[in-house]
Structures are given as structure tokens and as C-alpha cells.
GROMACS .gro file of C-alpha atoms in nm:
model
  490
    1MET     CA    1  -4.432 -14.680   4.619
    2ALA     CA    2  -4.629 -14.362   4.546
    3LEU     CA    3  -4.841 -14.366   4.237
    4GLU     CA    4  -4.741 -14.149   3.945
    5PHE     CA    5  -4.987 -14.004   3.689
    6THR     CA    6  -4.957 -13.892   3.332
    7THR     CA    7  -5.220 -13.654   3.193
    8VAL     CA    8  -5.343 -13.723   2.842
    9ILE     CA    9  -5.548 -13.450   2.672
   10GLY     CA   10  -5.707 -13.419   2.325
   11LEU     CA   11  -5.900 -13.116   2.210
   12GLU     CA   12  -6.185 -13.062   1.964
   13ILE     CA   13  -6.205 -12.700   1.848
   14HIS     CA   14  -6.512 -12.570   1.659
   15ILE     CA   15  -6.406 -12.264   1.456
   16GLN     CA   16  -6.681 -12.047   1.317
   17LEU     CA   17  -6.584 -11.950   0.964
   18ASN     CA   18  -6.640 -11.582   0.885
   19THR     CA   19  -6.822 -11.620   0.555
   20LYS     CA   20  -7.104 -11.378   0.476
   21THR     CA   21  -7.361 -11.654   0.427
   22LYS     CA   22  -7.428 -11.993   0.582
   23ILE     CA   23  -7.278 -12.319   0.470
   24PHE     CA   24  -7.579 -12.454   0.274
   25CYS     CA   25  -7.799 -12.149   0.206
   26SER     CA   26  -7.779 -11.777   0.143
   27CYS     CA   27  -7.888 -11.661   0.489
   28SER     CA   28  -7.662 -11.407   0.660
   29THR     CA   29  -7.420 -11.524   0.925
   30ASP     CA   30  -7.432 -11.186   1.102
   31TYR     CA   31  -7.661 -11.305   1.376
   32ILE     CA   32  -7.507 -11.135   1.681
   33GLY     CA   33  -7.769 -10.892   1.810
   34ALA     CA   34  -8.014 -10.975   1.534
   35THR     CA   35  -8.384 -11.033   1.604
   36PRO     CA   36  -8.435 -11.406   1.683
   37ASN     CA   37  -8.519 -11.622   1.382
   38SER     CA   38  -8.472 -11.339   1.133
   39HIS     CA   39  -8.180 -11.500   0.946
   40VAL     CA   40  -8.349 -11.826   0.856
   41CYS     CA   41  -8.494 -11.997   0.551
   42PRO     CA   42  -8.647 -12.334   0.452
   43ILE     CA   43  -8.304 -12.486   0.397
   44CYS     CA   44  -8.135 -12.400   0.730
   45THR     CA   45  -8.454 -12.485   0.922
   46GLY     CA   46  -8.480 -12.819   0.745
   47GLN     CA   47  -8.820 -12.777   0.575
   48PRO     CA   48  -8.943 -13.071   0.357
   49GLY     CA   49  -8.820 -13.051   0.003
   50ALA     CA   50  -8.557 -12.781   0.068
   51LEU     CA   51  -8.217 -12.891  -0.063
   52PRO     CA   52  -7.878 -12.772   0.059
   53VAL     CA   53  -7.619 -12.611  -0.171
   54LEU     CA   54  -7.256 -12.600  -0.053
   55ASN     CA   55  -7.100 -12.258  -0.004
   56GLY     CA   56  -6.770 -12.256  -0.205
   57LYS     CA   57  -6.610 -12.002   0.033
   58VAL     CA   58  -6.649 -12.247   0.320
   59VAL     CA   59  -6.448 -12.507   0.127
   60GLU     CA   60  -6.175 -12.252   0.047
   61PHE     CA   61  -6.147 -12.153   0.413
   62GLY     CA   62  -6.136 -12.521   0.513
   63VAL     CA   63  -5.858 -12.595   0.269
   64ARG     CA   64  -5.672 -12.286   0.384
   65GLY     CA   65  -5.692 -12.407   0.744
   66GLY     CA   66  -5.588 -12.760   0.653
   67LEU     CA   67  -5.282 -12.637   0.461
   68ALA     CA   68  -5.176 -12.413   0.752
   69LEU     CA   69  -5.196 -12.717   0.980
   70HIS     CA   70  -4.976 -12.921   0.749
   71CYS     CA   71  -5.261 -13.159   0.671
   72LYS     CA   72  -5.318 -13.381   0.373
   73ILE     CA   73  -5.607 -13.233   0.173
   74ASN     CA   74  -5.842 -13.503   0.053
   75LYS     CA   75  -5.944 -13.442  -0.306
   76LEU     CA   76  -6.253 -13.655  -0.273
   77THR     CA   77  -6.473 -13.612   0.035
   78ARG     CA   78  -6.840 -13.603   0.116
   79PHE     CA   79  -7.088 -13.493   0.379
   80ASP     CA   80  -7.269 -13.720   0.619
   81ARG     CA   81  -7.571 -13.702   0.843
   82LYS     CA   82  -7.513 -13.711   1.217
   83ASN     CA   83  -7.843 -13.803   1.375
   84TYR     CA   84  -7.937 -13.675   1.714
   85PHE     CA   85  -8.222 -13.478   1.864
   86TYR     CA   86  -8.179 -13.142   2.034
   87ALA     CA   87  -8.436 -12.864   2.046
   88ASP     CA   88  -8.195 -12.630   1.866
   89LEU     CA   89  -8.136 -12.870   1.576
   90PRO     CA   90  -8.453 -12.842   1.362
   91LYS     CA   91  -8.370 -13.126   1.115
   92ALA     CA   92  -8.285 -13.367   1.406
   93TYR     CA   93  -7.957 -13.427   1.223
   94GLN     CA   94  -7.646 -13.229   1.149
   95ILE     CA   95  -7.472 -13.225   0.809
   96THR     CA   96  -7.103 -13.287   0.875
   97GLU     CA   97  -6.802 -13.468   0.737
   98TYR     CA   98  -6.729 -13.792   0.913
   99TYR     CA   99  -6.613 -14.080   0.697
  100VAL     CA  100  -6.374 -13.873   0.481
  101PRO     CA  101  -6.281 -13.532   0.627
  102LEU     CA  102  -6.158 -13.242   0.417
  103ALA     CA  103  -5.810 -13.253   0.577
  104GLU     CA  104  -5.624 -13.497   0.802
  105ASN     CA  105  -5.289 -13.604   0.948
  106GLY     CA  106  -5.136 -13.265   1.026
  107TYR     CA  107  -4.978 -13.091   1.325
  108LEU     CA  108  -4.955 -12.763   1.514
  109THR     CA  109  -4.634 -12.666   1.694
  110ILE     CA  110  -4.650 -12.517   2.044
  111THR     CA  111  -4.402 -12.453   2.326
  112GLY     CA  112  -4.413 -12.759   2.555
  113ASP     CA  113  -4.385 -12.763   2.933
  114ASP     CA  114  -4.010 -12.808   2.897
  115GLY     CA  115  -3.982 -12.488   2.698
  116GLN     CA  116  -3.902 -12.672   2.377
  117PRO     CA  117  -4.103 -12.678   2.050
  118ARG     CA  118  -4.358 -12.959   2.059
  119ARG     CA  119  -4.573 -13.088   1.781
  120ILE     CA  120  -4.938 -13.167   1.858
  121GLY     CA  121  -5.085 -13.400   1.596
  122ILE     CA  122  -5.396 -13.300   1.409
  123THR     CA  123  -5.624 -13.597   1.342
  124ARG     CA  124  -5.864 -13.417   1.113
  125LEU     CA  125  -6.022 -13.092   1.004
  126HIS     CA  126  -6.374 -13.129   0.880
  127LEU     CA  127  -6.660 -12.896   0.780
  128GLU     CA  128  -7.003 -12.895   0.928
  129GLU     CA  129  -7.304 -12.678   1.011
  130ASP     CA  130  -7.374 -12.518   1.347
  131ALA     CA  131  -7.693 -12.570   1.547
  132GLY     CA  132  -7.924 -12.302   1.673
  133LYS     CA  133  -7.930 -12.160   2.026
  134LEU     CA  134  -8.158 -12.218   2.321
  135VAL     CA  135  -8.264 -11.910   2.514
  136HIS     CA  136  -8.395 -11.971   2.864
  137VAL     CA  137  -8.639 -11.707   2.984
  138ALA     CA  138  -8.840 -11.684   3.302
  139SER     CA  139  -9.212 -11.598   3.305
  140ASP     CA  140  -9.136 -11.236   3.390
  141GLY     CA  141  -8.900 -11.204   3.094
  142ARG     CA  142  -8.569 -11.233   3.279
  143ILE     CA  143  -8.314 -11.456   3.110
  144VAL     CA  144  -8.237 -11.679   3.404
  145GLY     CA  145  -8.303 -12.030   3.269
  146SER     CA  146  -8.597 -12.113   3.495
  147SER     CA  147  -8.944 -12.163   3.354
  148GLN     CA  148  -8.934 -12.127   2.969
  149SER     CA  149  -8.700 -12.201   2.685
  150PHE     CA  150  -8.706 -12.048   2.336
  151VAL     CA  151  -8.510 -12.145   2.024
  152ASP     CA  152  -8.325 -11.895   1.805
  153TYR     CA  153  -8.228 -12.059   1.475
  154ASN     CA  154  -8.024 -11.769   1.344
  155ARG     CA  155  -7.702 -11.954   1.419
  156GLY     CA  156  -7.829 -12.276   1.264
  157GLY     CA  157  -7.638 -12.348   0.947
  158VAL     CA  158  -7.344 -12.116   1.022
  159PRO     CA  159  -7.030 -12.288   0.884
  160LEU     CA  160  -6.784 -12.452   1.124
  161ALA     CA  161  -6.441 -12.613   1.079
  162GLU     CA  162  -6.386 -12.868   1.356
  163VAL     CA  163  -6.023 -12.943   1.431
  164VAL     CA  164  -5.962 -13.260   1.627
  165SER     CA  165  -5.616 -13.310   1.782
  166GLU     CA  166  -5.437 -13.628   1.873
  167PRO     CA  167  -5.417 -13.699   2.248
  168ASP     CA  168  -5.067 -13.543   2.249
  169ILE     CA  169  -5.132 -13.265   2.502
  170ALA     CA  170  -4.967 -13.334   2.834
  171SER     CA  171  -5.094 -13.063   3.069
  172PRO     CA  172  -5.359 -12.788   3.110
  173ARG     CA  173  -5.088 -12.528   3.031
  174GLU     CA  174  -5.011 -12.704   2.700
  175ALA     CA  175  -5.383 -12.715   2.625
  176ARG     CA  176  -5.403 -12.340   2.672
  177GLU     CA  177  -5.092 -12.289   2.456
  178TYR     CA  178  -5.242 -12.505   2.181
  179VAL     CA  179  -5.574 -12.321   2.172
  180SER     CA  180  -5.393 -11.985   2.182
  181ALA     CA  181  -5.181 -12.090   1.886
  182MET     CA  182  -5.488 -12.213   1.695
  183ARG     CA  183  -5.669 -11.884   1.761
  184GLN     CA  184  -5.372 -11.686   1.635
  185LEU     CA  185  -5.348 -11.907   1.327
  186VAL     CA  186  -5.710 -11.866   1.219
  187ARG     CA  187  -5.681 -11.492   1.265
  188TYR     CA  188  -5.374 -11.479   1.042
  189LEU     CA  189  -5.554 -11.688   0.783
  190GLY     CA  190  -5.854 -11.454   0.793
  191ILE     CA  191  -6.100 -11.744   0.827
  192SER     CA  192  -6.231 -11.657   1.174
  193ASP     CA  193  -6.197 -11.396   1.449
  194GLY     CA  194  -6.143 -11.683   1.699
  195ASP     CA  195  -6.329 -11.497   1.974
  196MET     CA  196  -6.405 -11.756   2.244
  197GLU     CA  197  -6.625 -11.524   2.450
  198LYS     CA  198  -6.852 -11.460   2.151
  199GLY     CA  199  -6.860 -11.834   2.064
  200SER     CA  200  -6.664 -11.800   1.739
  201MET     CA  201  -6.426 -12.059   1.869
  202ARG     CA  202  -6.554 -12.331   2.107
  203VAL     CA  203  -6.336 -12.592   2.274
  204ASP     CA  204  -6.426 -12.938   2.405
  205ALA     CA  205  -6.158 -13.125   2.597
  206ASN     CA  206  -6.108 -13.499   2.640
  207ILE     CA  207  -5.891 -13.579   2.937
  208SER     CA  208  -5.778 -13.899   3.107
  209GLN     CA  209  -5.499 -14.020   3.337
  210LYS     CA  210  -5.249 -14.299   3.296
  211VAL     CA  211  -5.136 -14.453   3.625
  212SER     CA  212  -4.789 -14.591   3.688
  213ASP     CA  213  -4.937 -14.923   3.802
  214GLY     CA  214  -5.073 -14.982   3.450
  215ARG     CA  215  -5.428 -14.863   3.496
  216TRP     CA  216  -5.592 -14.614   3.260
  217GLY     CA  217  -5.875 -14.390   3.377
  218ASN     CA  218  -6.173 -14.354   3.147
  219ARG     CA  219  -6.185 -14.051   2.918
  220VAL     CA  220  -6.399 -13.758   3.031
  221GLU     CA  221  -6.523 -13.479   2.803
  222VAL     CA  222  -6.530 -13.127   2.945
  223LYS     CA  223  -6.747 -12.856   2.790
  224ASN     CA  224  -6.859 -12.495   2.855
  225MET     CA  225  -6.516 -12.329   2.865
  226ASN     CA  226  -6.539 -11.985   2.703
  227SER     CA  227  -6.192 -11.846   2.759
  228LEU     CA  228  -5.830 -11.959   2.764
  229LYS     CA  229  -5.821 -11.908   3.146
  230ALA     CA  230  -6.142 -12.116   3.192
  231LEU     CA  231  -5.996 -12.390   2.977
  232GLU     CA  232  -5.680 -12.414   3.188
  233ARG     CA  233  -5.869 -12.394   3.519
  234ALA     CA  234  -6.121 -12.661   3.411
  235LEU     CA  235  -5.850 -12.903   3.309
  236GLU     CA  236  -5.645 -12.840   3.629
  237TYR     CA  237  -5.958 -12.921   3.835
  238GLU     CA  238  -6.037 -13.230   3.630
  239THR     CA  239  -5.677 -13.352   3.652
  240LEU     CA  240  -5.686 -13.337   4.033
  241ARG     CA  241  -6.036 -13.488   4.050
  242GLN     CA  242  -5.946 -13.789   3.836
  243ARG     CA  243  -5.614 -13.845   4.009
  244ASP     CA  244  -5.784 -13.839   4.351
  245LEU     CA  245  -6.039 -14.103   4.238
  246LEU     CA  246  -5.776 -14.328   4.087
  247ALA     CA  247  -5.552 -14.298   4.396
  248ARG     CA  248  -5.844 -14.429   4.601
  249GLY     CA  249  -5.897 -14.716   4.362
  250GLU     CA  250  -6.229 -14.583   4.233
  251ARG     CA  251  -6.354 -14.591   3.875
  252ILE     CA  252  -6.386 -14.279   3.660
  253ALA     CA  253  -6.719 -14.257   3.482
  254GLN     CA  254  -6.692 -14.203   3.106
  255GLU     CA  255  -6.912 -13.897   3.072
  256THR     CA  256  -6.952 -13.536   2.959
  257ARG     CA  257  -6.902 -13.279   3.231
  258ASN     CA  258  -6.970 -12.905   3.227
  259TRP     CA  259  -6.729 -12.648   3.366
  260ASP     CA  260  -6.882 -12.414   3.626
  261ASP     CA  261  -6.660 -12.110   3.611
  262ALA     CA  262  -6.812 -11.938   3.918
  263ASP     CA  263  -6.760 -12.238   4.151
  264GLY     CA  264  -6.446 -12.359   3.980
  265ILE     CA  265  -6.567 -12.719   3.939
  266THR     CA  266  -6.687 -12.963   3.671
  267THR     CA  267  -7.030 -13.122   3.709
  268PRO     CA  268  -7.182 -13.427   3.535
  269SER     CA  269  -7.392 -13.355   3.225
  270ARG     CA  270  -7.461 -13.684   3.050
  271SER     CA  271  -7.302 -14.018   2.962
  272LYS     CA  272  -7.059 -13.997   2.673
  273GLU     CA  273  -7.196 -14.092   2.335
  274GLU     CA  274  -7.002 -14.310   2.094
  275SER     CA  275  -6.993 -14.261   1.716
  276ASN     CA  276  -7.245 -14.542   1.652
  277ASP     CA  277  -7.501 -14.360   1.872
  278TYR     CA  278  -7.524 -14.099   1.599
  279ARG     CA  279  -7.611 -14.345   1.316
  280TYR     CA  280  -7.394 -14.170   1.060
  281PHE     CA  281  -7.468 -14.224   0.691
  282PRO     CA  282  -7.383 -14.035   0.367
  283GLU     CA  283  -7.586 -13.713   0.311
  284PRO     CA  284  -7.814 -13.805   0.014
  285ASP     CA  285  -7.889 -13.441  -0.083
  286LEU     CA  286  -7.525 -13.339  -0.150
  287PRO     CA  287  -7.294 -13.484  -0.418
  288PRO     CA  288  -6.935 -13.583  -0.328
  289LEU     CA  289  -6.691 -13.291  -0.309
  290LEU     CA  290  -6.415 -13.316  -0.574
  291LEU     CA  291  -6.108 -13.090  -0.554
  292ASP     CA  292  -5.830 -13.084  -0.814
  293ASP     CA  293  -5.461 -12.997  -0.782
  294GLU     CA  294  -5.507 -12.657  -0.950
  295TYR     CA  295  -5.767 -12.551  -0.697
  296ILE     CA  296  -5.553 -12.656  -0.398
  297GLU     CA  297  -5.239 -12.502  -0.540
  298GLY     CA  298  -5.422 -12.178  -0.607
  299ILE     CA  299  -5.521 -12.156  -0.241
  300LYS     CA  300  -5.171 -12.246  -0.131
  301ALA     CA  301  -5.018 -11.968  -0.348
  302ALA     CA  302  -5.250 -11.712  -0.194
  303MET     CA  303  -5.174 -11.806   0.168
  304PRO     CA  304  -5.062 -11.517   0.391
  305GLU     CA  305  -4.739 -11.527   0.589
  306LEU     CA  306  -4.815 -11.738   0.898
  307PRO     CA  307  -4.717 -11.666   1.261
  308ASP     CA  308  -4.407 -11.894   1.282
  309ALA     CA  309  -4.268 -11.759   0.952
  310LYS     CA  310  -4.337 -11.401   1.054
  311ARG     CA  311  -4.166 -11.445   1.393
  312GLU     CA  312  -3.854 -11.590   1.229
  313ARG     CA  313  -3.844 -11.309   0.972
  314PHE     CA  314  -3.889 -11.035   1.241
  315LEU     CA  315  -3.600 -11.183   1.443
  316ALA     CA  316  -3.370 -11.193   1.141
  317GLN     CA  317  -3.476 -10.877   0.962
  318TYR     CA  318  -3.527 -10.632   1.251
  319LYS     CA  319  -3.281 -10.779   1.508
  320LEU     CA  320  -3.544 -10.762   1.785
  321PRO     CA  321  -3.548 -10.952   2.115
  322VAL     CA  322  -3.774 -11.260   2.116
  323GLU     CA  323  -4.004 -11.101   2.372
  324ASP     CA  324  -4.064 -10.803   2.146
  325VAL     CA  325  -4.134 -11.025   1.843
  326LEU     CA  326  -4.395 -11.231   2.030
  327VAL     CA  327  -4.588 -10.912   2.111
  328LEU     CA  328  -4.556 -10.758   1.769
  329THR     CA  329  -4.666 -11.073   1.584
  330GLU     CA  330  -4.958 -11.157   1.821
  331THR     CA  331  -5.198 -11.039   1.552
  332PRO     CA  332  -5.146 -10.971   1.180
  333GLU     CA  333  -5.283 -10.617   1.235
  334VAL     CA  334  -5.021 -10.524   1.498
  335ALA     CA  335  -4.744 -10.679   1.286
  336ALA     CA  336  -4.856 -10.478   0.981
  337TYR     CA  337  -4.875 -10.152   1.183
  338TYR     CA  338  -4.519 -10.211   1.313
  339GLU     CA  339  -4.384 -10.279   0.968
  340ASN     CA  340  -4.553  -9.968   0.832
  341VAL     CA  341  -4.378  -9.763   1.096
  342VAL     CA  342  -4.043  -9.907   0.993
  343LYS     CA  343  -4.117  -9.861   0.621
  344ALA     CA  344  -4.193  -9.496   0.691
  345GLY     CA  345  -3.848  -9.450   0.843
  346GLY     CA  346  -3.880  -9.549   1.204
  347GLU     CA  347  -3.567  -9.723   1.344
  348PRO     CA  348  -3.674 -10.087   1.410
  349VAL     CA  349  -3.586 -10.124   1.777
  350ARG     CA  350  -3.715  -9.780   1.877
  351SER     CA  351  -4.029  -9.842   1.668
  352SER     CA  352  -4.087 -10.170   1.854
  353ASN     CA  353  -4.059  -9.989   2.190
  354TRP     CA  354  -4.313  -9.725   2.089
  355VAL     CA  355  -4.561  -9.972   1.949
  356ARG     CA  356  -4.542 -10.222   2.237
  357THR     CA  357  -4.571  -9.953   2.507
  358ASP     CA  358  -4.715  -9.615   2.414
  359LEU     CA  359  -4.941  -9.730   2.127
  360MET     CA  360  -5.072 -10.038   2.309
  361ARG     CA  361  -5.144  -9.828   2.619
  362ALA     CA  362  -5.327  -9.566   2.406
  363LEU     CA  363  -5.540  -9.837   2.245
  364LYS     CA  364  -5.631  -9.990   2.579
  365GLU     CA  365  -5.715  -9.657   2.741
  366ARG     CA  366  -5.944  -9.562   2.452
  367GLY     CA  367  -6.093  -9.909   2.393
  368ARG     CA  368  -5.980  -9.907   2.031
  369GLU     CA  369  -5.844 -10.170   1.799
  370ILE     CA  370  -5.517 -10.129   1.607
  371ALA     CA  371  -5.713 -10.073   1.281
  372ASP     CA  372  -5.851  -9.759   1.443
  373ALA     CA  373  -5.522  -9.652   1.601
  374PRO     CA  374  -5.532  -9.289   1.728
  375VAL     CA  375  -5.183  -9.225   1.579
  376SER     CA  376  -5.107  -9.342   1.223
  377ALA     CA  377  -4.794  -9.551   1.152
  378GLU     CA  378  -4.657  -9.271   0.933
  379THR     CA  379  -4.705  -9.007   1.205
  380LEU     CA  380  -4.538  -9.229   1.467
  381ALA     CA  381  -4.248  -9.285   1.233
  382GLY     CA  382  -4.211  -8.907   1.186
  383LEU     CA  383  -4.203  -8.861   1.565
  384ILE     CA  384  -3.941  -9.132   1.607
  385LYS     CA  385  -3.722  -8.973   1.336
  386LEU     CA  386  -3.736  -8.639   1.525
  387VAL     CA  387  -3.606  -8.814   1.836
  388ASP     CA  388  -3.332  -8.996   1.645
  389GLY     CA  389  -3.235  -8.674   1.476
  390LYS     CA  390  -3.197  -8.501   1.814
  391LYS     CA  391  -3.469  -8.254   1.713
  392ILE     CA  392  -3.674  -8.330   2.021
  393SER     CA  393  -3.606  -8.536   2.333
  394THR     CA  394  -3.777  -8.863   2.421
  395THR     CA  395  -3.952  -8.681   2.705
  396ALA     CA  396  -4.089  -8.422   2.471
  397ALA     CA  397  -4.189  -8.690   2.219
  398LYS     CA  398  -4.399  -8.860   2.489
  399ASP     CA  399  -4.593  -8.531   2.539
  400VAL     CA  400  -4.638  -8.495   2.163
  401PHE     CA  401  -4.763  -8.856   2.132
  402GLU     CA  402  -5.024  -8.795   2.400
  403LYS     CA  403  -5.143  -8.485   2.221
  404LEU     CA  404  -5.164  -8.677   1.892
  405ALA     CA  405  -5.356  -8.962   2.052
  406GLY     CA  406  -5.613  -8.734   2.201
  407SER     CA  407  -5.675  -8.511   1.902
  408GLU     CA  408  -5.693  -8.490   1.523
  409MET     CA  409  -5.374  -8.282   1.506
  410THR     CA  410  -5.089  -8.328   1.266
  411LEU     CA  411  -4.741  -8.389   1.401
  412GLU     CA  412  -4.638  -8.026   1.347
  413GLN     CA  413  -4.957  -7.901   1.516
  414ALA     CA  414  -4.906  -8.131   1.816
  415ILE     CA  415  -4.547  -8.007   1.861
  416GLN     CA  416  -4.662  -7.651   1.855
  417ALA     CA  417  -4.952  -7.724   2.095
  418CYS     CA  418  -4.701  -7.874   2.344
  419GLY     CA  419  -4.488  -7.560   2.323
  420ILE     CA  420  -4.187  -7.754   2.205
  421GLN     CA  421  -3.923  -7.612   1.978
  422THR     CA  422  -3.744  -7.861   1.759
  423GLY     CA  423  -3.374  -7.864   1.815
  424ALA     CA  424  -3.176  -7.821   2.134
  425VAL     CA  425  -3.273  -7.556   2.387
  426GLY     CA  426  -2.987  -7.324   2.450
  427GLY     CA  427  -2.873  -6.957   2.448
  428ASP     CA  428  -3.119  -6.703   2.578
  429ARG     CA  429  -3.400  -6.958   2.613
  430LEU     CA  430  -3.186  -7.179   2.838
  431ARG     CA  431  -3.083  -6.876   3.047
  432GLU     CA  432  -3.452  -6.781   3.084
  433ILE     CA  433  -3.536  -7.130   3.214
  434ILE     CA  434  -3.247  -7.126   3.462
  435ALA     CA  435  -3.348  -6.784   3.591
  436ALA     CA  436  -3.707  -6.903   3.639
  437VAL     CA  437  -3.598  -7.224   3.818
  438ALA     CA  438  -3.357  -7.026   4.042
  439GLY     CA  439  -3.624  -6.775   4.129
  440ALA     CA  440  -3.865  -7.050   4.231
  441ASN     CA  441  -3.593  -7.220   4.442
  442ALA     CA  442  -3.411  -6.925   4.606
  443ASP     CA  443  -3.331  -7.125   4.920
  444VAL     CA  444  -3.151  -7.390   4.718
  445VAL     CA  445  -2.953  -7.122   4.525
  446GLU     CA  446  -2.851  -6.962   4.857
  447VAL     CA  447  -2.719  -7.300   4.988
  448ILE     CA  448  -2.509  -7.349   4.673
  449ARG     CA  449  -2.373  -6.990   4.669
  450SER     CA  450  -2.280  -7.014   5.039
  451GLY     CA  451  -2.055  -7.317   4.964
  452GLN     CA  452  -2.259  -7.563   5.174
  453ASP     CA  453  -2.341  -7.792   4.876
  454LYS     CA  454  -2.027  -8.005   4.925
  455LYS     CA  455  -2.147  -8.303   4.717
  456ASP     CA  456  -2.328  -8.101   4.455
  457LYS     CA  457  -2.666  -8.252   4.553
  458LYS     CA  458  -2.840  -7.919   4.533
  459LEU     CA  459  -2.677  -7.838   4.202
  460LYS     CA  460  -2.793  -8.168   4.057
  461PHE     CA  461  -3.142  -8.088   4.188
  462LEU     CA  462  -3.150  -7.762   3.995
  463MET     CA  463  -3.013  -7.933   3.686
  464GLY     CA  464  -3.301  -8.184   3.701
  465LEU     CA  465  -3.556  -7.903   3.720
  466VAL     CA  466  -3.397  -7.720   3.426
  467MET     CA  467  -3.399  -8.039   3.215
  468LYS     CA  468  -3.763  -8.093   3.308
  469GLU     CA  469  -3.859  -7.741   3.213
  470SER     CA  470  -3.680  -7.779   2.879
  471ARG     CA  471  -3.859  -8.112   2.828
  472GLY     CA  472  -3.525  -8.277   2.787
  473GLN     CA  473  -3.435  -8.054   2.493
  474ALA     CA  474  -3.131  -7.894   2.664
  475LYS     CA  475  -2.794  -8.061   2.658
  476PRO     CA  476  -2.679  -8.161   3.010
  477ASP     CA  477  -2.327  -8.020   2.966
  478GLU     CA  478  -2.463  -7.684   2.845
  479VAL     CA  479  -2.708  -7.679   3.134
  480LEU     CA  480  -2.430  -7.735   3.382
  481LYS     CA  481  -2.214  -7.467   3.226
  482ALA     CA  482  -2.495  -7.210   3.211
  483LEU     CA  483  -2.609  -7.295   3.563
  484ASN     CA  484  -2.262  -7.243   3.708
  485GLU     CA  485  -2.232  -6.915   3.527
  486PHE     CA  486  -2.563  -6.802   3.672
  487LEU     CA  487  -2.474  -6.918   4.024
  488SER     CA  488  -2.134  -6.746   4.015
  489LYS     CA  489  -2.309  -6.410   3.981
  490GLU     CA  490  -2.415  -6.239   4.296
   0.00000   0.00000   0.00000
């Protein structure tokens, strides 16, 4: 009988909290692009006699995250010392929560492999400080990781919320879905930008295999995955690697492995540490953290509308397809822009189409974020109302939108710049367009007048050209009538 395997995955996600200062000192957290070791002080570099002071905003953000993940918030918690030596950890220990985390026993709902909602258990959310960063530089100054290593402590002490899941994730695809949902959640909460490529959200995966003959493979930790795609690829590779070893009756080493994105493989890094290797003990320089009901309820009352609730409301309130809602609610900024268009008078379905297609394309082409949209929500709503009121055609509106996106014009100025008249094109203007189209296509006119256009193919061709010249502003039945009148004249 062929062996069957079940993949078991648990994830640890380190979320960099977007406070202005570090977790235990007043140094700036804006370290990207800063001069190395310019955002440091005796506290975050662990100088003798320097005492940490807890940043209250970090606690607020942690509670906000715990509530959004349906966790129990512990009213009494404390920080601990996690002892280990790395060159980028100046104190040789990290201040973290271990024995009693800030929040525990929650869940995050994702779409499972069967297409149904699936709850992934959250073991804990705890607060901790980040380490510094090693910079590997060759003797000629090139950063290639060869002959020298330098340490930049600017990141040391930046606040992190670590979210540890239960081993409830059943596939690499579900792992990607879970991380994507977590990233969306922290963005909605405003506690982190969740940017994996910048290191604002870092993911470690623990993966093992259960075999149908009763065996369990040892758990392997996978690191160095800096995108959703890399996470899924790494776990797909590791799934196949472990299953192949188990199928041959071999043992899986319990270790930490690094993902090599270029070669598409994981490679051994070190043997996996256990918790007792870190010699945890309570942090003596920080008092226990006490939270009361009023504090927690105050944070709960100020919580923004979260992704699941916003999706359900968009479906019910705006009667949009599920696919549209998923795009519009991907970020709180896009959702807010869409709702501003609707509040300004844009019809909900038509507004959705414009935001998802034309606006998103304009943003991508110009490398801009929705907060810096080239067309305001109010202006887009005005354009949509002109289309709905039959003042201009959809074709003409597309031209106007392009003019708006590429300039600082008002809606009225863009319409004038496109040479568009609001209202239907008819009368003398329509006859002028027909005469111009006929003059440019005399051979086609001759075929029609000679009676050879038995199936009206040439006539439809001329109609299409007239509609194009009118930018869709002419009414088709009036175009046909006026065109027949023109063609009947010799």
C-alpha cells in the first residue's frame, strides 16, 4: 500500500510595530536609509546601568492586534530575558515576553484548500525587541558577504509583536493565505505596514509530515523567506524533500534551514534550539505589566472596521460581486477611496468598475499609491455621474479620465481639452462628422450607393467610424437615420 502524507505547518510571524520610537527607549524607529548606528543610545545598546522604560504605544498596538485575533488579553504579564549570543544583539539577551504573553488563545480565519472558511488557531501574541543587523562587506567595499562584517544597531530595540500559530495549517497554499490575511489585518489596524520585502513582517515556518504508517517526521524550521511567493515555494520544496526522505525510511534532522530563493532549495543552517537553551528568566529591570478593564475596553471601542466585517458590509450595502469586494477591501485606503466615490454620487457598481480598472491601472503606470491618486474620488464621481446622465459616453469618459490622470486639470477643463461636448451629438455636428467620414471613405460610399452592400456590412462599417468620431456621443439610431439620408443623396 502506498504511503500517504499529511503536511503540518505552524508559523511564527514577527510584525514590526510602526511606533515612532523604540520599545524601551526614545530612539527613532525610522532606520531605513539612516547612517549606521545613528539611532542608538545606552539603553538600546545595553550599556551598564542603562534601564529600559516600556513604550506605552507598543502595548496599545499589541492589545489592538490581540483583540483583532480574538485572543484573551492577559491583564498581568511581564517581560523575560532570552539569553543567546549573536553579534547583532549587544546585550547578549533579548527582552521578550515568554512565560505570560500579552495575548493568547485566538484565531484567524482563512479560506482553506477546500474553499471553505477555516480557523487557524493563534497560540500567543507577545511583545519583544528586535536585534540589530549584520552588514557583510568585502575589502573593496562591495556588499557581498565575503571578508568583513559590520554591525548596524539602528534596528536594535525596534518593537515587534510575534504571533505564533497553532500547527493548523495544512499546505503551503494555506500558509500563504494565512500570512496574506495577517498582513491585511495589521494594515487595517494601523499597527504595521506589513511589508515583507522591507523586513517589517518576517515569517518563520515550522513544517513536518505525518505518515499513514504512524510515523512522524521531525519538525524543521525554515527561515529567510521575504515574500508570499517565496514562502509558498519554500514550503512546497520542503514538503517534497521531507516526504522523499520518509518514503525511503530515512530520518529527518530537526534543524533550522534557510530558503535559497535563487536556487529554489532549502539548506541546513543549524540544529534547532529548544526553549531551555535560551535560559529564560524574568527581566529584573522592568516591573510586571498591569492592564485594567477600562484600558482594554477603551482600545476595543476605538478599533477600526476590520477586513471580514468590511467585506460583509460591502456585499450587503453595495450589492457588488464577491470578486469586486475582495479587490476593493484589499487595503483600507482603497476601500476608503471607493466609499468616497460613492458618497460623492457615484453609482456603486459603476464606481467599483472604475476604481478596480482605470484607477488601479493609472496608479500602477505612475508608480503611485492610492493616497496620492491622480484623480480625486470626488472628481471620479463627477465623471461617473456624467456618464449615467447620458451627458458623455463611456468612451469619451475614458479619454477624460486619461487627461485628468496626466494633468492638474479640473473635470470641466479635461472635458474641454478632449474636445468633448456634453450631451448627445446630433444635428449639424452629426452631419459634419458623417460628411467627413464619407469623404475619407469614398470607395465604401460608392459600394453602398451602387447597391452592392447586400448585408449592410459597409454601412455598419461607416456607422462604427461615425460613432468613433463622435466619441460615442451620438445615438446609434440617429446615426443610422442621418447616414441613410446622406447616402440617398447623389
